[in-house]
Coordinates of C-alpha atoms in Angstrom, one line a residue:
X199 CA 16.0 29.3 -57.3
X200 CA 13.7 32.0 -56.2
X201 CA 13.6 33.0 -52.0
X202 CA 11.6 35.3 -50.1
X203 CA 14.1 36.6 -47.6
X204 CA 12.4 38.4 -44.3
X205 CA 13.6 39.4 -41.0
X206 CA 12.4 41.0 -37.6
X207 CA 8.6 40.2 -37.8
X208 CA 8.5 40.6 -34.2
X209 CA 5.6 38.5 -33.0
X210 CA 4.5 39.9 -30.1
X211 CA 2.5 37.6 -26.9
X212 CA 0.1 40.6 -26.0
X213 CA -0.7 41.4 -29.8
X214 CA -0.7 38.1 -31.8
X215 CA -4.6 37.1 -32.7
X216 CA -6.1 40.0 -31.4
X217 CA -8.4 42.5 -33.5
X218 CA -6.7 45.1 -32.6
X219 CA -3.0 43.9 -33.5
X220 CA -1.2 47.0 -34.7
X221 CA 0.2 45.0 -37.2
X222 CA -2.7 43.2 -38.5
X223 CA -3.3 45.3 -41.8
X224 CA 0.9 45.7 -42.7
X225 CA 0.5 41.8 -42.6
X226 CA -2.3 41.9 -44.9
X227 CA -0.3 44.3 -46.9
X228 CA 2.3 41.8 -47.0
X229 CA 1.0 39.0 -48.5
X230 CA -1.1 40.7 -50.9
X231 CA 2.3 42.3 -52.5
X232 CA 4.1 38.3 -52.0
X233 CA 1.1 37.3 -54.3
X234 CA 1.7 40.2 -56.7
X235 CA 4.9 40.0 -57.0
X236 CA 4.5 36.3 -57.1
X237 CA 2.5 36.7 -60.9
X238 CA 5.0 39.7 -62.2
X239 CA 7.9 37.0 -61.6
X240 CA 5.8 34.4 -63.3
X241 CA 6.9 31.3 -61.0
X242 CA 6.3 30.3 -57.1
X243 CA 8.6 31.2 -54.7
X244 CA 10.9 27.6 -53.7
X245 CA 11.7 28.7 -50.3
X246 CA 11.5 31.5 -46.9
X247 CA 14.9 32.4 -45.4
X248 CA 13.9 33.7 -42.0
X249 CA 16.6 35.9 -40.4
X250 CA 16.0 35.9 -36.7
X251 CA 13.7 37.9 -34.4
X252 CA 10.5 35.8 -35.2
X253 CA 9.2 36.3 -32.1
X254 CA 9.6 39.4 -29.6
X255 CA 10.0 37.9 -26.3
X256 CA 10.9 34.0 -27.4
X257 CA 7.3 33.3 -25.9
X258 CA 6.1 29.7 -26.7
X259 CA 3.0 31.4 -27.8
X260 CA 5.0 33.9 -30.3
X261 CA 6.2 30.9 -32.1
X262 CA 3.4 29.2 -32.6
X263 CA 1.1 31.9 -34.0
X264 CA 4.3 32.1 -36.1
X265 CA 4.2 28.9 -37.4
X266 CA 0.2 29.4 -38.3
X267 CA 1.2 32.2 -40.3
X268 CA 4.1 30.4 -41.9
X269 CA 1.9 27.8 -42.7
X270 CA -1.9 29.6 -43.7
X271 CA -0.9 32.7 -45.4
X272 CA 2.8 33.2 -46.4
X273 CA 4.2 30.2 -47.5
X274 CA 0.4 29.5 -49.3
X275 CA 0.8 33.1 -51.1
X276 CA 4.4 32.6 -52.3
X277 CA 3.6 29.0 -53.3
X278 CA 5.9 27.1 -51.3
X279 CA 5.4 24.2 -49.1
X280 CA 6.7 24.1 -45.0
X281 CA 9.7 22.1 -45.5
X282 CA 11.2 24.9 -47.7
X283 CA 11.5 27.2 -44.9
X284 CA 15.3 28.4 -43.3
X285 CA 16.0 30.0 -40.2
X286 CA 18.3 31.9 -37.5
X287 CA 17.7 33.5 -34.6
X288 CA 18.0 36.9 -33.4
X289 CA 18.2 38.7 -30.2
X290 CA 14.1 38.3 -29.8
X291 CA 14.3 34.9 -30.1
X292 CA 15.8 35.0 -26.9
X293 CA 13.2 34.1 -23.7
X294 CA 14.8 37.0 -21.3
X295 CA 12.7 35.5 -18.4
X296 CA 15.0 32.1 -18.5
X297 CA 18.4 34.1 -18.5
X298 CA 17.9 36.1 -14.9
X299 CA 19.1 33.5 -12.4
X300 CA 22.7 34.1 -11.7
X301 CA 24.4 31.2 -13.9
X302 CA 23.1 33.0 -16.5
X303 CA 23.9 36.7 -15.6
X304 CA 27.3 35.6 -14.8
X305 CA 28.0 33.5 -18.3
X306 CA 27.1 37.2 -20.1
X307 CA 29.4 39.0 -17.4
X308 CA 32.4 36.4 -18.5
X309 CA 32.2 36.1 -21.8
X310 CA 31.8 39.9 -22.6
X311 CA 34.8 41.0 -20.8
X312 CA 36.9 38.5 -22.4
X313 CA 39.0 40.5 -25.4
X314 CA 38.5 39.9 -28.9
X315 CA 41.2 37.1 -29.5
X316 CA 40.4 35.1 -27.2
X317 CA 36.6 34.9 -27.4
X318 CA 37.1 32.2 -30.1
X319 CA 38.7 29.8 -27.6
X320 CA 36.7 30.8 -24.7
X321 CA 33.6 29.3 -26.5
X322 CA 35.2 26.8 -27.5
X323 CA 35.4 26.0 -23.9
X324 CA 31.8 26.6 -23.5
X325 CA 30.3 24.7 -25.9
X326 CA 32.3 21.4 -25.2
X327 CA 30.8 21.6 -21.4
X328 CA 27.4 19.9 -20.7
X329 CA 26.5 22.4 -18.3
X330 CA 27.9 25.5 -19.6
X331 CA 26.8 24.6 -22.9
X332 CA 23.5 24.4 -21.2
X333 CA 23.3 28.1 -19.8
X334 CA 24.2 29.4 -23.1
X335 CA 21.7 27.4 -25.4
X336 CA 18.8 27.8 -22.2
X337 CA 17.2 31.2 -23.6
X338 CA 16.7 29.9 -27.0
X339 CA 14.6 26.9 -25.9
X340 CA 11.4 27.7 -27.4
X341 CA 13.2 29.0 -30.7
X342 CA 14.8 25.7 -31.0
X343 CA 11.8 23.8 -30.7
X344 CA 10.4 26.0 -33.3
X345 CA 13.3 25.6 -35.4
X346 CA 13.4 21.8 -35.1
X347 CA 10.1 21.4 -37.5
X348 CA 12.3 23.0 -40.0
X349 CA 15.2 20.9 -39.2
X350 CA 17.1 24.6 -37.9
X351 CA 17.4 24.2 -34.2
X352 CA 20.9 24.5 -32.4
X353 CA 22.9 22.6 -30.0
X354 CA 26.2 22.4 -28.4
X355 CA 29.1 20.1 -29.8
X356 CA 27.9 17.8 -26.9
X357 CA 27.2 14.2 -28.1
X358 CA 25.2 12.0 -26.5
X359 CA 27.3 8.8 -24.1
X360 CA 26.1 6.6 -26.8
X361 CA 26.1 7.4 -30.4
X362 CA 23.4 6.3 -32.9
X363 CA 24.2 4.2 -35.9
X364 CA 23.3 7.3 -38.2
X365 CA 24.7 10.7 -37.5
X366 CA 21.1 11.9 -37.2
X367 CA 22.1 15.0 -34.4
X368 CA 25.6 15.8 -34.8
X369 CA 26.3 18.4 -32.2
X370 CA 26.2 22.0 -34.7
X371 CA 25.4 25.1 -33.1
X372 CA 24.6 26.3 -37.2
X373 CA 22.5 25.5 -39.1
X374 CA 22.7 23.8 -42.9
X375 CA 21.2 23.3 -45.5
X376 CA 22.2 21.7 -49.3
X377 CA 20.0 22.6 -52.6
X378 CA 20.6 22.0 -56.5
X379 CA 21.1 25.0 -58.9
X380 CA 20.3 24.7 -61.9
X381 CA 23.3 23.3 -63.5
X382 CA 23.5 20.8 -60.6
X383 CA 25.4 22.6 -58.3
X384 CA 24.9 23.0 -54.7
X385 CA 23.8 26.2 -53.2
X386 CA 24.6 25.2 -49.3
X387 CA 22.6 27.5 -47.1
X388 CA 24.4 28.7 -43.5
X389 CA 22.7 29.8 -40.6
X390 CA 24.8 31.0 -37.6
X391 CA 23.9 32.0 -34.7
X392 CA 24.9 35.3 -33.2
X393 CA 23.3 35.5 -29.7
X394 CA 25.1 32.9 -27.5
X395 CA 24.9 36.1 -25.5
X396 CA 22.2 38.5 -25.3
X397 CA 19.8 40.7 -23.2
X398 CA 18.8 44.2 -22.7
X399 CA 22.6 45.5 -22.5
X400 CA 23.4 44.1 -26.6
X401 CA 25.6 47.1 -27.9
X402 CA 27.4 47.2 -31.4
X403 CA 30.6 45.3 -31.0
X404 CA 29.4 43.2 -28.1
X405 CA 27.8 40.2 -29.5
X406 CA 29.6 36.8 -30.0
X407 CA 29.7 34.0 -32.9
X408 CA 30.5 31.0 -32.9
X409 CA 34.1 30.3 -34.1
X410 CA 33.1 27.0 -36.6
X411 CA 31.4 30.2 -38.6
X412 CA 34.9 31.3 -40.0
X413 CA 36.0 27.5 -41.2
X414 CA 33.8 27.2 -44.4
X415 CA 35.7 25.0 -46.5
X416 CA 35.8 25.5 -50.0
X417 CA 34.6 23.2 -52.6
X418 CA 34.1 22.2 -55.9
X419 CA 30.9 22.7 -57.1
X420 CA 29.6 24.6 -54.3
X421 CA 27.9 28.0 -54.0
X422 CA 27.8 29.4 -50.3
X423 CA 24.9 31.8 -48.9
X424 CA 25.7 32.5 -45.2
X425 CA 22.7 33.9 -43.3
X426 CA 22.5 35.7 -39.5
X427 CA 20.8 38.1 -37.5
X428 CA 23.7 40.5 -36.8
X429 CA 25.7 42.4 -39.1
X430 CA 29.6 41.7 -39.3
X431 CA 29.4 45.2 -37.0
X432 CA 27.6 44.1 -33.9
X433 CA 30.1 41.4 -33.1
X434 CA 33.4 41.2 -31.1
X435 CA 34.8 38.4 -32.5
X436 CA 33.7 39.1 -36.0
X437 CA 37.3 38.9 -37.8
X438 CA 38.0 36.2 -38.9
X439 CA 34.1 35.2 -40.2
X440 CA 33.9 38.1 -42.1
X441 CA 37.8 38.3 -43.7
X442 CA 36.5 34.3 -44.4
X443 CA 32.5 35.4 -44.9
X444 CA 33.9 37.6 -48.0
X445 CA 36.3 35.1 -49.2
X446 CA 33.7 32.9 -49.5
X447 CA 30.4 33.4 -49.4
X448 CA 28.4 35.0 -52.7
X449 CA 25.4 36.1 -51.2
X450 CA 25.3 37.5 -47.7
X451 CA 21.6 37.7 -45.3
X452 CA 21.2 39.5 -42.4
X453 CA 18.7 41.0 -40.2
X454 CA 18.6 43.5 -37.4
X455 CA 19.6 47.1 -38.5
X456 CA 16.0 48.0 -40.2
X457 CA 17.5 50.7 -42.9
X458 CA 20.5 49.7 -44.6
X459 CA 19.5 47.3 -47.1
X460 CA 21.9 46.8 -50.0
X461 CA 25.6 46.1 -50.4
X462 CA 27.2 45.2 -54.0
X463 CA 30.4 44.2 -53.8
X464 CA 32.7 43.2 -56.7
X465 CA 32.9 39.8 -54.6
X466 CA 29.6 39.1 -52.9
X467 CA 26.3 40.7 -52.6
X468 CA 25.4 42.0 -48.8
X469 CA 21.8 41.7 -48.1
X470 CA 19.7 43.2 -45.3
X471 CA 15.7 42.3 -45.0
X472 CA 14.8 45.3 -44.2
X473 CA 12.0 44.4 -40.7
X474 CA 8.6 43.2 -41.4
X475 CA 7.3 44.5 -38.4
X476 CA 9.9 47.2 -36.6
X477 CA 9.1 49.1 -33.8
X478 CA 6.7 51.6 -34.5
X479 CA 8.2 53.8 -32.2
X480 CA 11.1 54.1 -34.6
X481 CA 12.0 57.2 -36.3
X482 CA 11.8 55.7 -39.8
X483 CA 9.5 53.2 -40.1
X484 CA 9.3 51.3 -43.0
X485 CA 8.9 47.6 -43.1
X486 CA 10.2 45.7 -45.6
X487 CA 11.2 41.9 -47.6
X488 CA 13.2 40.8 -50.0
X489 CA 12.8 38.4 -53.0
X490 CA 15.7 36.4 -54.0
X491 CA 17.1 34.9 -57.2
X492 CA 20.1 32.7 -57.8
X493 CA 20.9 31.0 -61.2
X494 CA 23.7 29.8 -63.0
X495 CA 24.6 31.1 -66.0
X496 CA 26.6 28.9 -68.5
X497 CA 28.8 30.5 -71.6
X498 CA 32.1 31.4 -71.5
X499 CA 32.5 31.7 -68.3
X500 CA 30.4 30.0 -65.4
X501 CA 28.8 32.9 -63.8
X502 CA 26.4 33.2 -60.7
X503 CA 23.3 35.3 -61.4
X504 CA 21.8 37.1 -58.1
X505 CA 18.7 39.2 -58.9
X506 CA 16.9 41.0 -56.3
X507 CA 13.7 43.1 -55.5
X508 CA 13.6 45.0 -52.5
X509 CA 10.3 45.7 -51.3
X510 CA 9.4 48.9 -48.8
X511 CA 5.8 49.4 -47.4
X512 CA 4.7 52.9 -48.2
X513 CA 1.3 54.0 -47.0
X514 CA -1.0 51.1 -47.5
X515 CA 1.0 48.9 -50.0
X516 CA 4.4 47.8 -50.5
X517 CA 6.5 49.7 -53.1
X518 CA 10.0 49.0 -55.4
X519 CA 13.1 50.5 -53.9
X520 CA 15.2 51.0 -56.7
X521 CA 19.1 50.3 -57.7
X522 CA 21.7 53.2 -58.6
X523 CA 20.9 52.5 -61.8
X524 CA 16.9 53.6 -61.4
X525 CA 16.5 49.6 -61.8
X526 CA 13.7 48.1 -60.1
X527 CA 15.8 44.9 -60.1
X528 CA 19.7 44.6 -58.6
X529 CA 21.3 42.7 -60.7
X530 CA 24.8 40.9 -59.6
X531 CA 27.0 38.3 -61.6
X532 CA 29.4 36.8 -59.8
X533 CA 32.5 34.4 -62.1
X534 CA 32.7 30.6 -60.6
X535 CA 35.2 28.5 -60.9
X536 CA 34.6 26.2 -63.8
X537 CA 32.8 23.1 -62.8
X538 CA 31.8 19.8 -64.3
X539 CA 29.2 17.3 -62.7
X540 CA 30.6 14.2 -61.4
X541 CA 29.6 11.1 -63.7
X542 CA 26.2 9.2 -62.3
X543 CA 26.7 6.3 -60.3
X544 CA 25.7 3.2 -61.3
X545 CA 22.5 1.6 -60.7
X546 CA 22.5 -0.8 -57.6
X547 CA 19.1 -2.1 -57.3
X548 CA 19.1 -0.1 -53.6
X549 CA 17.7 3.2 -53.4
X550 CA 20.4 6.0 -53.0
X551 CA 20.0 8.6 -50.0
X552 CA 19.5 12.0 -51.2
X553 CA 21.9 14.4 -51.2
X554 CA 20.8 17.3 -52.7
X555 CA 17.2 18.8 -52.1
X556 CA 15.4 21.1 -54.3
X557 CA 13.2 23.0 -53.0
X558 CA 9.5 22.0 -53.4
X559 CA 6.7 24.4 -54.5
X560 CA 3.0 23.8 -53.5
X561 CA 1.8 22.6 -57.6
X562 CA 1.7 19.1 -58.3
X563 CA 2.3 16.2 -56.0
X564 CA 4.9 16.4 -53.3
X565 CA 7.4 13.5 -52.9
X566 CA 7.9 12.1 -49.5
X567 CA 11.0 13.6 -47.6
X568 CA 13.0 13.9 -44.6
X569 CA 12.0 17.6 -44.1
X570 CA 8.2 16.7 -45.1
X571 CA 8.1 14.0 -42.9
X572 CA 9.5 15.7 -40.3
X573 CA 7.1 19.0 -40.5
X574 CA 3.9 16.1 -40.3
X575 CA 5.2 14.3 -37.1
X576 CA 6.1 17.3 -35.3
X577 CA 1.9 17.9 -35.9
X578 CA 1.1 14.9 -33.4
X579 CA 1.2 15.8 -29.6
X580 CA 4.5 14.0 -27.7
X581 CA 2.9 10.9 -26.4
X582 CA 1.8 10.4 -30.1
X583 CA 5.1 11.1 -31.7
X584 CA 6.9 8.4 -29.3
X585 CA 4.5 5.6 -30.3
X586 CA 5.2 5.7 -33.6
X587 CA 8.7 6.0 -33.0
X588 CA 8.0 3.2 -30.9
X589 CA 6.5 1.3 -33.4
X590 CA 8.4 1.5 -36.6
X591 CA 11.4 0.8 -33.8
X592 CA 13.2 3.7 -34.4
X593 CA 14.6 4.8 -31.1
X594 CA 17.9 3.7 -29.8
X595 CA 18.9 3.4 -26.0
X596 CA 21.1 6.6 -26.5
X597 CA 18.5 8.7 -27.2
X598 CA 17.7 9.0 -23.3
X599 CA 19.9 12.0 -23.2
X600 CA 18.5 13.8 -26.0
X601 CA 15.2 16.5 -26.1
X602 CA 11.6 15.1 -27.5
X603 CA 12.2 17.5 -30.4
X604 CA 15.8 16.2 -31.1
X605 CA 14.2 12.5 -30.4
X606 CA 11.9 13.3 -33.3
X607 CA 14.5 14.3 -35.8
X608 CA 16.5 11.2 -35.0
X609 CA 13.3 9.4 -35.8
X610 CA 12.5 10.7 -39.3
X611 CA 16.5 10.6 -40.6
X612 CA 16.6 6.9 -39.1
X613 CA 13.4 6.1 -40.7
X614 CA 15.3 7.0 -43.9
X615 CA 18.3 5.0 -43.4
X616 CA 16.2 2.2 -42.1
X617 CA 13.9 2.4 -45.8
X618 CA 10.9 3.2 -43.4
X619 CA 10.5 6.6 -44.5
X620 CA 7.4 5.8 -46.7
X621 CA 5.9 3.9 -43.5
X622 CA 6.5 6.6 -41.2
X623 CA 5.0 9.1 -43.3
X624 CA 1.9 6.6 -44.2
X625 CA 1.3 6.2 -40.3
X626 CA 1.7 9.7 -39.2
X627 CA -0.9 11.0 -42.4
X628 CA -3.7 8.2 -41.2
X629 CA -3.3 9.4 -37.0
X630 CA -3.9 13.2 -38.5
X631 CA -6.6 12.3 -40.8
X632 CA -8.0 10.9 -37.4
X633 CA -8.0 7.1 -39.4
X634 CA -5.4 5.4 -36.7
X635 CA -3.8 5.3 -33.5
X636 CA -0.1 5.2 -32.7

């Protein structure tokens, strides 16, 4: 299974779509190596793990051209469809002008004086409030409507008064993911969030995650890659996730610190993107991605195969940065516990809900799936969206309390259960191919 891993692209409102956008040509640079290295690997890439600062200022307008560029020229270059995209925030993701009225300045005054034991409890509290739980997820807005196309975006453990017959929007402040190794396996993909609090004052050792991080549960059968914007150092209550991150957790992403790239570990491998697009004010600049592998190997012993190429811009191209070894590729196995697939149900005559997903490249036809359908409706304008809803009768009287983005998820997972997926999809291609009406 073959990722591209990026971080800190920093799409910036004043810059974005104009000639002169200082980062114009790097971008250009970018996908001209992602193709490139796309043909020396000799297969598409199956999915982008994002890991935080997409935009610069969480601008509505950041996030879309985003999502243009996700869609026209990266995913397109690395050969990988929409729905195969994974994401986190970071602190730039944040929309500073919605934190400065005073509920928010005093939430960021109270929760970082609070000591390090008993941050975990004190969010706790937080997140179980409406209102509270409103001034901490309010400056991610915009990222979470972003997010939602990719089936990423972040709420509070809040329910709704009256709950759905599926669990379509189970309050998660992480998000999740499950895909099938090779052996069939599950590689489950984890993306915390690590700026419940943030603004100009972020230091090292000030910045808070959210406590369900440290209770991955172990399981048979189950590989774990936990992705988030901040390193294990930038956060105060970081402890416990990282004593149960390295317990865990294979293969670590993060974002943020634009250097350090590279931790092997006799237990996991430690992964930092490297920034698309830092600061060019920085003393070292040098943007730079990662690609991904992860494999099962089967012998002896079960092993987990990790291999990696980090990728540096240098001049006018990007470039290898090599191993200790002088290797252009790391190279990590990691022993698994021995692991047999479970015996395949029998046939019903009913057609089983997946479970699993595998990634989907862009060659050959695409089947029709929660994620696909989901990245199509989310291309209709509201009004649209909540006729077809409408429609195929897929809202419930609960869903009053929820967001039009959360509504549309609920939608498209209920659509499954329901065995209306195929009509939702069918209804939603013919409005964008301009042949029907909602």
């Amino acid at each position: 299974m073959l990722f591209i891993h990026i971080s800190d692209i920093h799409f910036k409102q004043v810059e974005v779509g104009q000639p002169d956008d200082p980062n114009l040509a790097l971008r250009n640079d970018m996908i001209r190596d992602v193709k490139a290295m796309r043909q020396r690997i000799e297969r598409p890439a199956d999915g982008v793990l994002l890991s935080g600062d997409i935009a610069y200022a969480g601008k509505a307008v950041e996030y879309d051209f985003a999502y243009r560029w996700l869609e026209n020229e990266l995913c397109p270059a690395a050969g990988c469809t929409m729905d195969s995209v994974f994401i986190v925030p970071g602190n730039h993701d944040v929309d500073r002008s919605v934190e400065v009225g005073p509920a928010f300045i005093a939430a960021r005054k109270q929760l970082r004086e609070i000591g390090a034991k008993e941050a975990d409890g004190e969010i706790r509290r937080w997140f179980r409030d409406r209102i509270s739980a409103g001034v901490i997820f309010g400056p991610i807005e915009n990222y979470n409507r972003f997010a939602a196309r990719f089936l990423c975006s972040l709420r509070s453990y809040i329910e709704t008064k009256k709950r759905s017959q599926v669990e379509d929007m189970p309050g998660r402040p992480f998000a999740t993911r499950d895909l099938s190794l090779d052996d069939g396996s599950k590689l489950r993909l984890w993306g915390f969030n690590t700026v419940l609090i943030s603004d100009a004052n972020d230091k090292e050792g000030r910045m808070l995650i959210d406590p369900a991080a440290s209770q991955i549960q172990v399981e048979d059968g189950v590989t774990h890659l936990v992705m988030c914007h901040h390193p294990f150092g930038w956060l105060k209550n970081r402890q416990a996730f990282e004593d149960r991150v390295n317990a865990v957790a294979k293969i670590q992403l993060f974002g943020h610190e634009h250097t350090r790239r590279v931790d092997e570990n006799k237990r996991y491998l430690r992964i930092r993107a490297g920034a698309l697009q830092p600061d060019r004010d920085d003393t070292e600049w040098k943007p730079g991605y990662n690609w991904i592998d992860v494999s099962i190997e089967k012998g002896e012993k079960r092993l987990l195969r990790v291999r990696l190429w980090v990728r540096m811009h240098e001049v006018s191209q990007f470039q290898a940065i090599h191993d200790p070894d002088d290797k252009e590729i790391w190279e990590n196995r990691f022993e698994l516990p021995a692991w047999t697939p479970p015996a395949a149900p029998a046939e019903t005559g009913t057609e089983a809900v997946q479970i699993l997903e595998r990634p989907m490249t862009t060659e050959g036809a695409q089947p029709v799936t929660v994620r696909s359908v989901t990245i199509k409706l989310f291309k209709l304008r509201e009004h649209e969206q909540r006729r077809v809803i409408s429609r195929l009768q897929l809202d419930r009287s609960g869903d009053r309390d929820l967001k039009d983005y959360e509504l549309a998820i609920n939608a498209v997972r209920r659509s499954q259960e329901d065995g209306k997926l195929g009509q939702l999809n069918d209804l939603v291609d013919k409005i964008l191919a301009g042949q029907g009406e909602a």
